[in-house]
Every structure is written in C-alpha cells, then in structure tokens.
Coordinates of C-alpha atoms in Angstrom, one line a residue:
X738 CA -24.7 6.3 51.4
X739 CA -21.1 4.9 51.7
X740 CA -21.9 1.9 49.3
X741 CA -23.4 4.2 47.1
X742 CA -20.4 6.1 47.1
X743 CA -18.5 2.7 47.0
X744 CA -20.2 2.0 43.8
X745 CA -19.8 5.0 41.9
X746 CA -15.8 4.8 43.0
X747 CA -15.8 1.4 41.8
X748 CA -17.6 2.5 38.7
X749 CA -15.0 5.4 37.8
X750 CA -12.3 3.2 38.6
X751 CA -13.8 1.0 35.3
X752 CA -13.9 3.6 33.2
X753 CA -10.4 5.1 33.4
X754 CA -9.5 1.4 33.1
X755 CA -11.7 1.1 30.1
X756 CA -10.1 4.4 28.7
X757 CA -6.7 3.0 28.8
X758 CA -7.1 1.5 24.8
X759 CA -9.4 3.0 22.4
X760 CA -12.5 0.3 21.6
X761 CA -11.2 0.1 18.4
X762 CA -8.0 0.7 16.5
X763 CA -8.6 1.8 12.5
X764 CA -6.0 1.5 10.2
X765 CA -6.6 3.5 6.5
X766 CA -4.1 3.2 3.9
X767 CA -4.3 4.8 0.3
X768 CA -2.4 3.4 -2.0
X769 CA 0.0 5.6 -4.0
X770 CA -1.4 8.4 -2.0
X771 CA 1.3 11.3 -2.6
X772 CA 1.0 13.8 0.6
X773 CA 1.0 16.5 -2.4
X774 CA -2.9 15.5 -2.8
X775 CA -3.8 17.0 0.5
X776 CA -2.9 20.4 -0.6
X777 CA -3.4 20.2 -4.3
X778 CA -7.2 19.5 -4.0
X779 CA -8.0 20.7 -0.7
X780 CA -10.2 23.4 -2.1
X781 CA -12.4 20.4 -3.1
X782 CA -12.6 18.7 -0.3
X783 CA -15.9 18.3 2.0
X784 CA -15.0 19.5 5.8
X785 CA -15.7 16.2 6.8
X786 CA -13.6 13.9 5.2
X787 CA -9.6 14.8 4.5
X788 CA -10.0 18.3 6.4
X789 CA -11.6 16.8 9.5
X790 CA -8.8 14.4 10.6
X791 CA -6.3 17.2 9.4
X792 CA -8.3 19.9 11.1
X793 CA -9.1 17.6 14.7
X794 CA -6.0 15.2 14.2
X795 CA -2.5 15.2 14.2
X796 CA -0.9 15.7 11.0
X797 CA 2.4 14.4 9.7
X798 CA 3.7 16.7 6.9
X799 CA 7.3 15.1 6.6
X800 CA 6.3 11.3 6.4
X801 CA 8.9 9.0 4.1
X802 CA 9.3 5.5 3.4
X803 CA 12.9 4.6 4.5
X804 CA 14.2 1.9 1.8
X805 CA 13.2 0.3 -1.5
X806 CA 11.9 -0.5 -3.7
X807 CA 8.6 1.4 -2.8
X808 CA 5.6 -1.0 -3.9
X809 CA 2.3 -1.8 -2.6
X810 CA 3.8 -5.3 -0.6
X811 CA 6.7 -4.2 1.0
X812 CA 4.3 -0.8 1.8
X813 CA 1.7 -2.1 3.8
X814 CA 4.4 -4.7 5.7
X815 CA 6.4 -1.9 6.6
X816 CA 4.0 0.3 7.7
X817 CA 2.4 -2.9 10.4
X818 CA 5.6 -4.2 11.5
X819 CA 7.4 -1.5 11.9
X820 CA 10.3 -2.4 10.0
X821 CA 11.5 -2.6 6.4
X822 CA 11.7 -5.4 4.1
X823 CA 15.7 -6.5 4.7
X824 CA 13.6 -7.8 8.1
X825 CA 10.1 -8.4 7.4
X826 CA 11.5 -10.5 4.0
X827 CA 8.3 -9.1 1.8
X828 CA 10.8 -7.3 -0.6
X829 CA 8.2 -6.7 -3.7
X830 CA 4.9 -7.5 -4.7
X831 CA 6.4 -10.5 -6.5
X832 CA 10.3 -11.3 -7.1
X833 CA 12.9 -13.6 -7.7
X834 CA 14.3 -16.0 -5.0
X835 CA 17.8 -16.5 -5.3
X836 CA 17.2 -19.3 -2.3
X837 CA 14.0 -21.1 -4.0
X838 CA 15.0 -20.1 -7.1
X839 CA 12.1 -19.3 -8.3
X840 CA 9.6 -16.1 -8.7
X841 CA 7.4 -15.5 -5.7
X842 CA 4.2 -13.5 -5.2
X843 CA 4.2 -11.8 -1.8
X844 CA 1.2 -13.4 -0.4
X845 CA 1.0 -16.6 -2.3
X846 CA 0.1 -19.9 -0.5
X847 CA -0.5 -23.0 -2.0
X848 CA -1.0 -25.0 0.5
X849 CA -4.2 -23.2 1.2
X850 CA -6.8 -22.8 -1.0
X851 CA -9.8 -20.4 -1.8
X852 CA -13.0 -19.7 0.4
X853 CA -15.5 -17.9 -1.5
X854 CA -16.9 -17.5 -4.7
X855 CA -13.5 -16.8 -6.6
X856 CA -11.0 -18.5 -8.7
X857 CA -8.5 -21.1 -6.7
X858 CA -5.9 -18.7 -7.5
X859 CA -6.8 -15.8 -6.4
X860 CA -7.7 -17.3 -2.9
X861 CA -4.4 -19.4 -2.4
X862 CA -3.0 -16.8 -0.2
X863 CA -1.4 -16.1 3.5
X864 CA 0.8 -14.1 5.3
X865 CA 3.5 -17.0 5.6
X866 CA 6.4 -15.0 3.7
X867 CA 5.9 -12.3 6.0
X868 CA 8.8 -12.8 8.5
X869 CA 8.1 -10.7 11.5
X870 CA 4.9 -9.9 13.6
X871 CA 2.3 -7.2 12.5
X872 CA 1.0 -4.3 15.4
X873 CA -1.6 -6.5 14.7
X874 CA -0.7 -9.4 15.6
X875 CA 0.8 -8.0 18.9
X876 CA -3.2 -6.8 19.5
X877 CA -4.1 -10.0 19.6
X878 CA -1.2 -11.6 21.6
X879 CA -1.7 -9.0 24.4
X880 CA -5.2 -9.5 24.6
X881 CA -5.0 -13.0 24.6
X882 CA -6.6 -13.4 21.5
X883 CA -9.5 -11.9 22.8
X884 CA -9.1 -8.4 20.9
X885 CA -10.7 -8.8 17.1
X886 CA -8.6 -8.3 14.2
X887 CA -9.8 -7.9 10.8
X888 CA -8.2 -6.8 7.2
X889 CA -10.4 -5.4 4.1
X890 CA -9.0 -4.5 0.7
X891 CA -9.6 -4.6 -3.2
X892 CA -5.8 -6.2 -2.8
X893 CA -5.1 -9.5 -1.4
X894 CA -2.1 -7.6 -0.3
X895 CA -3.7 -5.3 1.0
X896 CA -5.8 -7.0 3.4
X897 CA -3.4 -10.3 4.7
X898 CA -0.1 -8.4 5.3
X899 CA -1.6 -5.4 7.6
X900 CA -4.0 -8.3 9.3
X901 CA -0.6 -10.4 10.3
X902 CA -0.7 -14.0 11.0
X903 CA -2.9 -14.0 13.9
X904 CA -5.8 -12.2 12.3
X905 CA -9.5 -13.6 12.7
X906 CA -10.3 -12.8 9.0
X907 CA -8.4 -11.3 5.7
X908 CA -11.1 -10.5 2.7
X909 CA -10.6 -9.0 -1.1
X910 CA -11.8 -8.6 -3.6
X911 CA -12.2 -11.1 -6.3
X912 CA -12.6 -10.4 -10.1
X913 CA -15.8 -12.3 -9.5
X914 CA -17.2 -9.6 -8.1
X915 CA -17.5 -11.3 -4.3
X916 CA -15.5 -10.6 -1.7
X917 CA -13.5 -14.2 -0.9
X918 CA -10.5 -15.2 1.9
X919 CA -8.8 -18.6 2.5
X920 CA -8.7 -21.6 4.3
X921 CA -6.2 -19.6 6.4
X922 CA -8.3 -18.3 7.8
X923 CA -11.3 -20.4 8.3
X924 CA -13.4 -23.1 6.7
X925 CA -16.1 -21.3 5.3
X926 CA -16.9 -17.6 5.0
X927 CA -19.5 -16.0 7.5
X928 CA -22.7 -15.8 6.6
X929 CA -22.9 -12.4 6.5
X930 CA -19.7 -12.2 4.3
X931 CA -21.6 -15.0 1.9
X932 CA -25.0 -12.8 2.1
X933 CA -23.0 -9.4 1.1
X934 CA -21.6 -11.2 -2.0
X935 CA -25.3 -12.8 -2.7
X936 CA -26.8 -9.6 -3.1
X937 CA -23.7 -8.1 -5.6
X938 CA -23.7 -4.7 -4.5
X939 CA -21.2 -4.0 -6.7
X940 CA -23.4 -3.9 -9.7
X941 CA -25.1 -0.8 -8.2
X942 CA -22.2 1.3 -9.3
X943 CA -21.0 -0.4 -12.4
X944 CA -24.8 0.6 -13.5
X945 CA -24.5 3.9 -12.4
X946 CA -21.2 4.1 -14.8
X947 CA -18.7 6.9 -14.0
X948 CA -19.1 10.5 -14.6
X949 CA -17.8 13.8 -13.0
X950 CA -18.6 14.6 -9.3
X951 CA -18.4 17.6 -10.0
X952 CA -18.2 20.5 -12.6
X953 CA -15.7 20.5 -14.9
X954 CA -14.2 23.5 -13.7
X955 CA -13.9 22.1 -10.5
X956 CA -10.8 20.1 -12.0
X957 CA -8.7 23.2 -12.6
X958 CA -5.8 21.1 -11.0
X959 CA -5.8 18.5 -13.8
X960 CA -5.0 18.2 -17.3
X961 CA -7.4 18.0 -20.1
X962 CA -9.7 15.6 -20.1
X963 CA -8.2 13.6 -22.7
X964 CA -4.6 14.2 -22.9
X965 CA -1.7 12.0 -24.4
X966 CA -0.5 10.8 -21.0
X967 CA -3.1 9.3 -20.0
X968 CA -4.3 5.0 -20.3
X969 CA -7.1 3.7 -21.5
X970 CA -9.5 1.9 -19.0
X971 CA -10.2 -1.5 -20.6
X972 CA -9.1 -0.2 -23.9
X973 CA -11.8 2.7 -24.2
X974 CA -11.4 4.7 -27.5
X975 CA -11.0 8.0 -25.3
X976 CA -10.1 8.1 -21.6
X977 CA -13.1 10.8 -21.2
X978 CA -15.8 10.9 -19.4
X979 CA -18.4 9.3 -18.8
X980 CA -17.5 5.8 -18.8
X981 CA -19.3 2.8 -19.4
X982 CA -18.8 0.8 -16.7
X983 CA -21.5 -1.5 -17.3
X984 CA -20.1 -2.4 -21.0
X985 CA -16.7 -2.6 -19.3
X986 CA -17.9 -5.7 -16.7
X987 CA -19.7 -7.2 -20.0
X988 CA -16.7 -7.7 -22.1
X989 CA -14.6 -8.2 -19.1
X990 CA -15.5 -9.2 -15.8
X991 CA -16.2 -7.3 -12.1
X992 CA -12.8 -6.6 -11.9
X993 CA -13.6 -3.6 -13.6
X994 CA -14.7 -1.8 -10.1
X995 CA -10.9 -1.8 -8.7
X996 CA -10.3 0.5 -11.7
X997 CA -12.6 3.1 -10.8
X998 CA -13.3 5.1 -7.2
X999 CA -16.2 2.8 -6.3
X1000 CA -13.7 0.3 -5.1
X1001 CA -13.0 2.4 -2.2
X1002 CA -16.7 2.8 -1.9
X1003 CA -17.6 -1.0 -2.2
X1004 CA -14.6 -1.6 0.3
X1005 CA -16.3 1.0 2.7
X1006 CA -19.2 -0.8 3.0
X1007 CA -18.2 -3.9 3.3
X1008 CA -16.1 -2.2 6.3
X1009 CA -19.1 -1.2 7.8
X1010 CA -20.6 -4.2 7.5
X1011 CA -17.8 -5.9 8.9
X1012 CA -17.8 -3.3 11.9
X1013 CA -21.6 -4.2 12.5
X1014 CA -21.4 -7.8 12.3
X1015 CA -18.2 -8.8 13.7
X1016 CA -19.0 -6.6 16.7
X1017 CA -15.6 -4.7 16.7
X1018 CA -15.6 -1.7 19.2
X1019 CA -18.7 -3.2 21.0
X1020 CA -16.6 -4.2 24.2
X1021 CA -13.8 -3.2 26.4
X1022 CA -10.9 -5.2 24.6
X1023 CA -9.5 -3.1 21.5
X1024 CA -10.7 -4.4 18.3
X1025 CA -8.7 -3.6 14.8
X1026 CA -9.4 -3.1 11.9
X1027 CA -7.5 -2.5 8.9
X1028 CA -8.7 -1.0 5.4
X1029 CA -6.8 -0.5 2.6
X1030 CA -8.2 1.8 -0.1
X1031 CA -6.6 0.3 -3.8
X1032 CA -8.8 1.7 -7.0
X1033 CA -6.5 5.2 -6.0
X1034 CA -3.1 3.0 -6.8
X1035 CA -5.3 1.3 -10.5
X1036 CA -6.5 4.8 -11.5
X1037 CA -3.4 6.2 -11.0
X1038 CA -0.9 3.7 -12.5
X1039 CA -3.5 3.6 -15.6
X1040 CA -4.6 7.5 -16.0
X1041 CA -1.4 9.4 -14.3
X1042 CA -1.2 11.7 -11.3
X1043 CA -2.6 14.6 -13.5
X1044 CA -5.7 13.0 -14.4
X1045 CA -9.0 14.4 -14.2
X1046 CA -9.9 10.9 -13.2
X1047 CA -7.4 10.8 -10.1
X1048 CA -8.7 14.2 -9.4
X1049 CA -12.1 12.4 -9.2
X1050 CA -11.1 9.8 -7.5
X1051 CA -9.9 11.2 -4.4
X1052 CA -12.5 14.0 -4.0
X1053 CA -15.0 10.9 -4.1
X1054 CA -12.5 9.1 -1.7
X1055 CA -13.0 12.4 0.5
X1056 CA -16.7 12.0 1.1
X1057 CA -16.6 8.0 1.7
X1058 CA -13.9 8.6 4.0
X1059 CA -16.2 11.7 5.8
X1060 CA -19.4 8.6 5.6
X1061 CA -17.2 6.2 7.1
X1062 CA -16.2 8.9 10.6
X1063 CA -19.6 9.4 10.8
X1064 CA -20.3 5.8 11.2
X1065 CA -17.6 5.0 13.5
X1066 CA -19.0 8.2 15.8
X1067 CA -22.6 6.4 15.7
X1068 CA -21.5 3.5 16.3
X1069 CA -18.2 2.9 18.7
X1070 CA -19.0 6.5 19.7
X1071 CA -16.5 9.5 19.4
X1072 CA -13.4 9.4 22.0
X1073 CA -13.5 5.4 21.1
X1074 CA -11.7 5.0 18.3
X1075 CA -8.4 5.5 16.9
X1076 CA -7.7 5.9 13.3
X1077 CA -4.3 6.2 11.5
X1078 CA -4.5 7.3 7.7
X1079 CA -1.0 6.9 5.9
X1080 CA -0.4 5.3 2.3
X1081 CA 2.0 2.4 1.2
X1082 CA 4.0 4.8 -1.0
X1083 CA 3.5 7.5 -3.6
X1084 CA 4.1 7.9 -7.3
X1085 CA 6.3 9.9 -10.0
X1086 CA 5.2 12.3 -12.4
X1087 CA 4.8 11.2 -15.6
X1088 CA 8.2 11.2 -17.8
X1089 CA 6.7 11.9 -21.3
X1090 CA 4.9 14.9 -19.3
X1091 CA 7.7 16.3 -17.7
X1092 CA 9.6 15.5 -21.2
X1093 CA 7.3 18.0 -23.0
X1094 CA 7.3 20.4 -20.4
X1095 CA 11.7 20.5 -20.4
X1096 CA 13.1 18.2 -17.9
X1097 CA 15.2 15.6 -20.0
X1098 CA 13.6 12.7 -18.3
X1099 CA 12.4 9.5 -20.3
X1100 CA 10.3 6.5 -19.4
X1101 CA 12.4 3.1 -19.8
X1102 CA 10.3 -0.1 -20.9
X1103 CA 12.0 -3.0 -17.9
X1104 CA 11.6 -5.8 -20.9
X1105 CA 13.9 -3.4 -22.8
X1106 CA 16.2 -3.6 -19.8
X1107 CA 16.2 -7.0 -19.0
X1108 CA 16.7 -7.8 -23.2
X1109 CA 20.0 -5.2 -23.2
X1110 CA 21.3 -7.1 -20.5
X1111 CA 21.3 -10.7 -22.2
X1112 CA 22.6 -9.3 -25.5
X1113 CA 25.7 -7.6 -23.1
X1114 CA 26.3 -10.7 -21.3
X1115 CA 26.4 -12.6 -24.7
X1116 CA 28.4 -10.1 -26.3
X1117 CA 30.4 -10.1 -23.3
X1118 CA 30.5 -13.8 -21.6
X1119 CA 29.8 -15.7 -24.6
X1120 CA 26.7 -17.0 -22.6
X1121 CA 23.2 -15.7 -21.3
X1122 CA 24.1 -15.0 -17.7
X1123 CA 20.9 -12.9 -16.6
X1124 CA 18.9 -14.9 -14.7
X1125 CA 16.3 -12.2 -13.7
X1126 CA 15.5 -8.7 -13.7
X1127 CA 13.1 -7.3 -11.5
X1128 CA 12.3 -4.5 -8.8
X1129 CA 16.0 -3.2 -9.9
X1130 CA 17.3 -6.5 -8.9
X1131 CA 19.3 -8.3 -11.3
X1132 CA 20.1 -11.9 -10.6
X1133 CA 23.0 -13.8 -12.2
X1134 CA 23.0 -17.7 -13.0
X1135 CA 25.5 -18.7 -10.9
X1136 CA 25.7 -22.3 -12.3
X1137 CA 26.5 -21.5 -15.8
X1138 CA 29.2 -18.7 -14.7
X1139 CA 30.6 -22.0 -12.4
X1140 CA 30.7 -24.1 -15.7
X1141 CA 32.1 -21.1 -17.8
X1142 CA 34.8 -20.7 -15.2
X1143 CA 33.8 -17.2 -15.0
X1144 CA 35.0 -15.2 -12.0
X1145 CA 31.6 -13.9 -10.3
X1146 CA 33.4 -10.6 -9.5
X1147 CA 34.4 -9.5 -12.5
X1148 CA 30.9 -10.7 -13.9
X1149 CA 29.5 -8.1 -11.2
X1150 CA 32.1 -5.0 -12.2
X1151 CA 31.6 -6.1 -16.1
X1152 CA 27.7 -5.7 -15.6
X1153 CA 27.9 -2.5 -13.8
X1154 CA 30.0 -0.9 -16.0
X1155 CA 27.9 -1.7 -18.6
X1156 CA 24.7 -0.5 -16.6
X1157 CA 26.7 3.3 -15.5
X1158 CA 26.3 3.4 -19.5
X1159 CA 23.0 3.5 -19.7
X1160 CA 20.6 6.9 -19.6
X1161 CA 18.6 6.0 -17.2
X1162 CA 20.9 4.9 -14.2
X1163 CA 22.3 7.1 -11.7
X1164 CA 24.1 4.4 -9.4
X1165 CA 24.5 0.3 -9.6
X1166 CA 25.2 -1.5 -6.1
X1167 CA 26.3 -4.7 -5.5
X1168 CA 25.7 -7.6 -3.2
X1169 CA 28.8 -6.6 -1.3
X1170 CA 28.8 -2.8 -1.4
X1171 CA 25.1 -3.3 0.1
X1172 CA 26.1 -5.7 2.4
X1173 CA 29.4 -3.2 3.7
X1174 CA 26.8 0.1 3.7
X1175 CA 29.4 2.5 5.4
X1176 CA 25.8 4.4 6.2
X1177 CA 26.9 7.9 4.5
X1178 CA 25.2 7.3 0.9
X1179 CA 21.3 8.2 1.5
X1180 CA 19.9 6.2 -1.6
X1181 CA 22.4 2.9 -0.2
X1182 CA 20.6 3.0 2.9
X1183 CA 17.7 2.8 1.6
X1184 CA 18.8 -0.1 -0.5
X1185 CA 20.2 -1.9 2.4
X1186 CA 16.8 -1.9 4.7
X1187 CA 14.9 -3.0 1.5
X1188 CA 17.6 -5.9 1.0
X1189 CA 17.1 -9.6 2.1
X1190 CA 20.4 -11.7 1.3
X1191 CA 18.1 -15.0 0.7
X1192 CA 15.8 -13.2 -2.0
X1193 CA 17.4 -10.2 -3.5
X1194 CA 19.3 -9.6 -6.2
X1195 CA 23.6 -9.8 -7.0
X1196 CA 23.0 -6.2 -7.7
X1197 CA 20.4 -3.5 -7.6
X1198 CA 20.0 -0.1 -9.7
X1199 CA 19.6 3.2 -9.0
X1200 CA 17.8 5.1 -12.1
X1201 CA 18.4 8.9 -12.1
X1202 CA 15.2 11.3 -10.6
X1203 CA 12.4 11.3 -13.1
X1204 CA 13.4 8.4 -15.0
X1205 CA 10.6 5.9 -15.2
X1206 CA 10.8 2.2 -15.5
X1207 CA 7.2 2.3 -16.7
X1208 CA 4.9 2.2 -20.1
X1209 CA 4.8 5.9 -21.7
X1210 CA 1.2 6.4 -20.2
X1211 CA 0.1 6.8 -16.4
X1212 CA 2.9 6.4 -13.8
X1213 CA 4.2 4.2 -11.5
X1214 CA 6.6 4.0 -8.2
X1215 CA 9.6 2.5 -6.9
X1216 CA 12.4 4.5 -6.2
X1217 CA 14.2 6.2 -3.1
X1218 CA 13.0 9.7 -4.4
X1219 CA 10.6 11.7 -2.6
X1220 CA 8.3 11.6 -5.0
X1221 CA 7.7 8.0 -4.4
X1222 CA 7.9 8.1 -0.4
X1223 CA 6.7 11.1 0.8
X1224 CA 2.9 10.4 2.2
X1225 CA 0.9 11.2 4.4
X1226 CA 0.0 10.6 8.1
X1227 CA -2.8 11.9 9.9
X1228 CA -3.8 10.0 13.4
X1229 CA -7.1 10.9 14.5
X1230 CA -9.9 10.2 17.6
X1231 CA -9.1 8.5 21.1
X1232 CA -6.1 10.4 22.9
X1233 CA -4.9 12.7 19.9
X1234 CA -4.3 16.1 20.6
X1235 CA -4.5 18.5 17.6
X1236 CA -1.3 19.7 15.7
X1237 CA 1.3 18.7 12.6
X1238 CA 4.0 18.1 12.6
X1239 CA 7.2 19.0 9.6
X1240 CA 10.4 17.4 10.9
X1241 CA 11.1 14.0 8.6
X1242 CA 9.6 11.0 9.7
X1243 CA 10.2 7.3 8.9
X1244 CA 7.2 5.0 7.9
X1245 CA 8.5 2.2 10.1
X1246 CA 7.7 4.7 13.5
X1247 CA 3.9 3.9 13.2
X1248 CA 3.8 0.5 14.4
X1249 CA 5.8 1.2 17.5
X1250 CA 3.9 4.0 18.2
X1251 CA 0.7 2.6 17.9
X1252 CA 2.4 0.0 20.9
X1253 CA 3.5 2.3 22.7
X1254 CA 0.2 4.2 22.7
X1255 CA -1.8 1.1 23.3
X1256 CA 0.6 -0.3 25.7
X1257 CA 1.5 -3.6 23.8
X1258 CA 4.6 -5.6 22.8
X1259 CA 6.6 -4.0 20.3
X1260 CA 6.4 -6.1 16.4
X1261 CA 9.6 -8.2 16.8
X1262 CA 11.5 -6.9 13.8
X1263 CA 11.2 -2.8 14.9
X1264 CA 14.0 -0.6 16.0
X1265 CA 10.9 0.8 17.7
X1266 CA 11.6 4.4 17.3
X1267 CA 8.3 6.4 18.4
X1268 CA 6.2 9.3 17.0
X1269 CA 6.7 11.0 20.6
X1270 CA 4.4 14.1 19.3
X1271 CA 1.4 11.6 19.6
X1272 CA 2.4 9.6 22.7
X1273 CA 1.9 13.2 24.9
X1274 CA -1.1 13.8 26.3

C-alpha cells in the first residue's frame, strides 16, 4: 500500500511538473488585421472561430505597434523579439542601407540557396539581418534545443523572422505552387514536406474558383460589389464575383492562391500536417509553432478594407481558424496548448473613399515623391542629391554633396523646408532631431524605435492622417496613426483565465510575456515589459 501510494505521489509530482509549459506554444498572426474587424463582422462570425478565443480567452482591446514604419518585416520581428526595429535592425520589408549602400530585402541571403521546388530566388533567404533573438529562439535555448520550433506562411517573411535563427524549419509558399525553405535550414526538405507539394493541393481551390460564402446580404458591412476603389485581381475586367481562379493560375502562375482566402486555408493544412508529422505537442518539452496568415494583407492592399472580398476573406478565415482549435483539442488535447492571435499591423482607409465622402485627404504616388525631390535638389543644388526614397526615408549622396562642397546641414534644412511644402506632410525629422528624441513628440518616438543609424535614412517624413502614399485603389500601411497599429490580441488555452482588457498596450510586451509565462530567457533586445493581466493565475 505505501509504494502504491509512493507511486501515485511520484506520479502527480510529474504532472504538475509537466504542467509548468503548455506542450505547445501557437503563434497566429494576420496580416493587416485592423482590431476594427473583430467588431465590424462579428455578427458573421461562427462561435468557434474569432468568438471562441474572444469568448474563452483573454482579449486585448487597446493593442498598438509602438514605432514605424508599420510593415509586414519589421511586424512580425517586433512582435517575436520583443523589441522594435532601431534594435532588432529589420526596419522594412526592403530598404536602403546607408552602410552597404545598397537596397536590402529583409530576409534575403545569398549565400544560401533554395530547397524545394521553387525559383533560386525565392528560396535565398534567412534570418541573418535579424539582429536580436526571437521568443523563439529562447524556446529552444532553454530547452536545450530539444523543444521544436517551426514557422509556416504564404510570406517568406512571414515564416523565418517569427521562427528566429535557431528554428528547425521555415517554409512558404512559392509561386510554384509548393511549399520550399533553404539550405538554412537543412539539406533537403522532409519527405512529408516533398509529398504535400507532390500531391498540389492547392489546385483543389483554384478549381473550385471563388464565390461568396455567404448571401449577399450577409455583406451589409461592405461596399458594393464593384465599386471604384477597389483593384483588379490579375487584371479581371470587374473585381466581382465569382472569380476565375483557375483562368487566373493559367495566364499566371500558383501565385494566384496568396491573393485569395484559400492561402490561409492551404497554410492551415499544411500547419496541420506539420503538427502531425513533426510531432509537436507529442511530449513534455514545449514545441512552437508559428503561422502567419498573408492572403488577408494581398486582398486587402489589392481590393481595400471595404471590400466585399475582405469581408469574405475573414469570415472564411473565421471557420479555418475554428478547424484549426478543433484540431489542436484532438490532437495536443485542450489545457495543452497556448495560442496567441495578434497581427503585424493594420491598414488606412482608402483616401479616394474618404475624399468622396468629405475628408480632404488624397493618395500620393511615392514615384511622384521621390521625382519632386530630384527636380528640388537640381533646382536647388545644381546636382541630383537624392540617393533614395523609401519607407519615408530619404537618403542623400553624401559623396557628391562632399565634391559640391555642399554643407550637409543646410542640404537637410533646404530639403525639409521644401518637404513642410508639400500637402501631404505633416512633420520631416532629421537624423539628429531623431537621434536627440527629447521623448515629448508621440509620432518622434515612434520614429526613433523604428530608427537604425547604420540603415535608415538622413531624414524621415511624417505625412498628415489619411494621407496615403499608395496607388488610388485598395490601401496600404505605414504610418504611426492608429489606423495602421491598432490590432488585435487574443491569448487563448493553457493557463489563460478569461477577460479583456482596454488600457494601451505595446506590441513589443508579447514576447516577454510569453517568457515570462513559460519561464524562459528574455529575447536579448526587450525592455521586457509584461502583459501582467495574463501572467495571474
């Protein structure tokens, strides 16, 4: 009887110690998810999708990304390490480097190549310009590399920079239709990886094409189906439904799916596969996994927030989000697993849409931008001294203002005089007013924490709210306004109480969290300030 009782001691004592960390860790983000989307189609939604990890989780209201500019690189860094680009050095999707002098794509690697069946470019990726460690990578350190980490997305991006360095496996999406990685990674992909892509899955919904989930009247919260602010989707005549996807991947090629909501769908699955096959959540060490859900950010920048086809989009997203709970509670088993569901920023209205409806707003072509500014600096200097204009950074050629003699300072205050001029800008910054950020200007803090000396710009631009830097149709992001960093966060499963939460929050408290709630190291770039509402039991 008292080994008996021994044993079953012994065999409590294992669980609780099993119970400290969640099998496995799932991280969700939806790019260019705007937190508005929770409430403006909530009527749609299933109960098991959106509204279950609202209605059992804890729900973030007040959620912001603290710097800019607000894209989809600099997004899903922030939200892994914890900090913001002026640390983690991924300070756009691509940019100028004032130290290589030269553009650079955020994830770009040449001295790796592609594993897969895709094209060598699209597989010449890492996470070597990412300058700090991921929540991620701390999983893996902490468990010895023994914990599982694994990142899925339509977006190279998307997958490598919320994987970190350390990951087992990064996979996207390739317009060949096949999920590939690099030798980063590995030499070769997993067979079950290679038999997923053999069987091109993908072609199940491109034949099914791409009507309405629901009834039209469903879409109340949209505009017209065909309205004039609206893209084309591979130059359709009409963007109306249905469409054609199959005629689409025929005159183009299987990177047609990212533009429509099966992406998240053909992501899902291969999440589940990956789930299955990699054995994550299948032992005692915490396994993660991180998804990032794109065809929301294509279908958006392409058809606008107002779009019956966004609208589409994310009440489809809502049921494969409501599959993919289900699977995780068959199998890693409910109290197991931990999900997180945030987005790597938001999006602006449309400004020929808010135009027509009175707000003196306009959408401002960059090309146009960057062509003012070398006709100035001609006019001006005599001499083209724009070297670059991108992600409101403007670069000057310092060797040809050396061999003008020109006096860099009064280059800078000649520029941004010029730029106050201009409709569209509300404030111009430079290197040194960044640099000396008293901390009292909002908008210049935000600057600053997206601002990395060795890459960014000799000054950076502020447009007013509303303005766009964007084509007249769809939308796009950016900007330090709410409407391009106020997102969601919803945790959800192992050790979550239910509740929300409205005070502000900053993007860069997730990682830390997450550490502090799996009892980990901290990322080595965070300030590590906490989301204590989660961390209480």
């Amino acid at each position: 009887m008292k080994n008996l009782l021994s044993f079953t001691f012994f065999c409590c004592i294992l669980n609780l110690s099993a119970q400290e960390r969640p099998k496995l860790v799932v991280g969700i983000v939806v790019d260019q998810m705007k937190m508005e989307y929770l409430y403006r189609f909530q009527n749609d939604f299933s109960q098991n999708g959106f509204k279950r990890m609202m209605n059992d989780g804890y729900t973030f209201h007040n959620m912001h990304f603290n710097y800019m500019p607000t894209y989809t690189a600099p997004g899903h860094a922030s939200i892994y390490t914890g900090t913001t680009p002026a640390m983690h050095g991924i300070v756009s999707n691509d940019w100028y480097s004032r130290s290589l002098g030269k553009e650079v794509y955020c994830t770009e690697d040449t001295s790796v190549k592609t594993i897969g069946d895709g094209t060598k470019d699209e597989g010449e990726m890492s996470p070597k310009n990412l300058q700090t460690t991921t929540i991620t990578d701390e999983l893996r350190l902490s468990t010895n590399f023994k914990g599982k980490v694994i990142g899925i997305s339509m977006k190279d991006r998307g997958s490598i920079l919320p994987a970190g360095h350390f990951a087992n496996w990064a996979f996207w999406y390739s317009k060949t239709g096949n999920f590939i990685s690099s030798t980063f990674y590995g030499d070769k992909l997993p067979d079950w990886v290679t038999e997923f892509n053999a069987k091109k899955g993908y072609m199940n919904y491109i034949n099914k094409g791409w009507d309405l989930l629901k009834p039209v009247a469903t879409y109340g919260e949209s505009l017209a189906d065909d309205n004039p602010y609206e893209g084309k989707l591979y130059k359709v005549d009409k963007p109306v439904f249905p469409y054609d996807l199959k005629l689409m991947v025929e005159k183009n090629d299987a990177g047609v799916l990212r533009t429509t909501p099966f992406g998240n769908d053909y992501v899902a699955d291969f999440a589940k596969l990956a789930i299955e096959k990699e054995m994550l959540g299948k032992d005692d060490v915490t396994d993660f996994l991180t998804v990032s859900f794109s065809s929301t950010d294509y279908v958006g920048h392409i058809l606008g927030p107002r779009s019956m086809e966004l609208q589409d989009t994310y009440l489809r997203l809502d049921l494969t989000i409501a599959d993919f709970l289900n699977y995780l509670d068959k199998t890693v088993g409910k109290g197991n697993y931990l999900v997180f569901l945030t987005a790597d920023h938001a999006g602006a209205e449309n400004a020929r849409f808010l135009r027509d409806n009175k707000y003196n707003v306009i959408n401002v072509d960059y090309k146009e931008i960057t062509k003012d500014l070398k006709k100035f600096s001609v006019d001006t200097f005599g001499a083209d001294l724009v070297k670059n204009y991108g992600s409101f950074n403007l670069h000057f050629d310092k060797e040809i203002i050396k061999t003008k003699g020109l006096d860099l300072v009064k280059v800078k205050q000649a520029f941004k005089d010029y730029l106050m001029t201009q409709e569209q800008v509300k404030r111009v910054y430079t290197e040194e007013e960044i640099l000396a950020n008293p901390g009292a200007d909002y908008h210049l803090n935000c600057i600053a924490k997206g601002y990395d000396v060795t890459q960014s710009g000799d000054i950076v631009i502020l447009d007013k709210p509303g303005y766009i830097e964007y084509g007249p149709t769809g939308t796009s992001h950016g900007t330090t306004y709410s409407y391009d960093t106020h997102v969601p966060l919803i945790f959800y499963g192992w050790n979550i109480k239910k509740g929300e939460s409205h005070d502000k929050k900053a993007i860069t408290e997730i990682a830390p969290t997450l550490a502090q709630k799996l009892k980990i190291t901290l990322p080595n770039g965070t300030e590590s300030e906490v989301l204590t509402e989660i961390l209480d039991k």
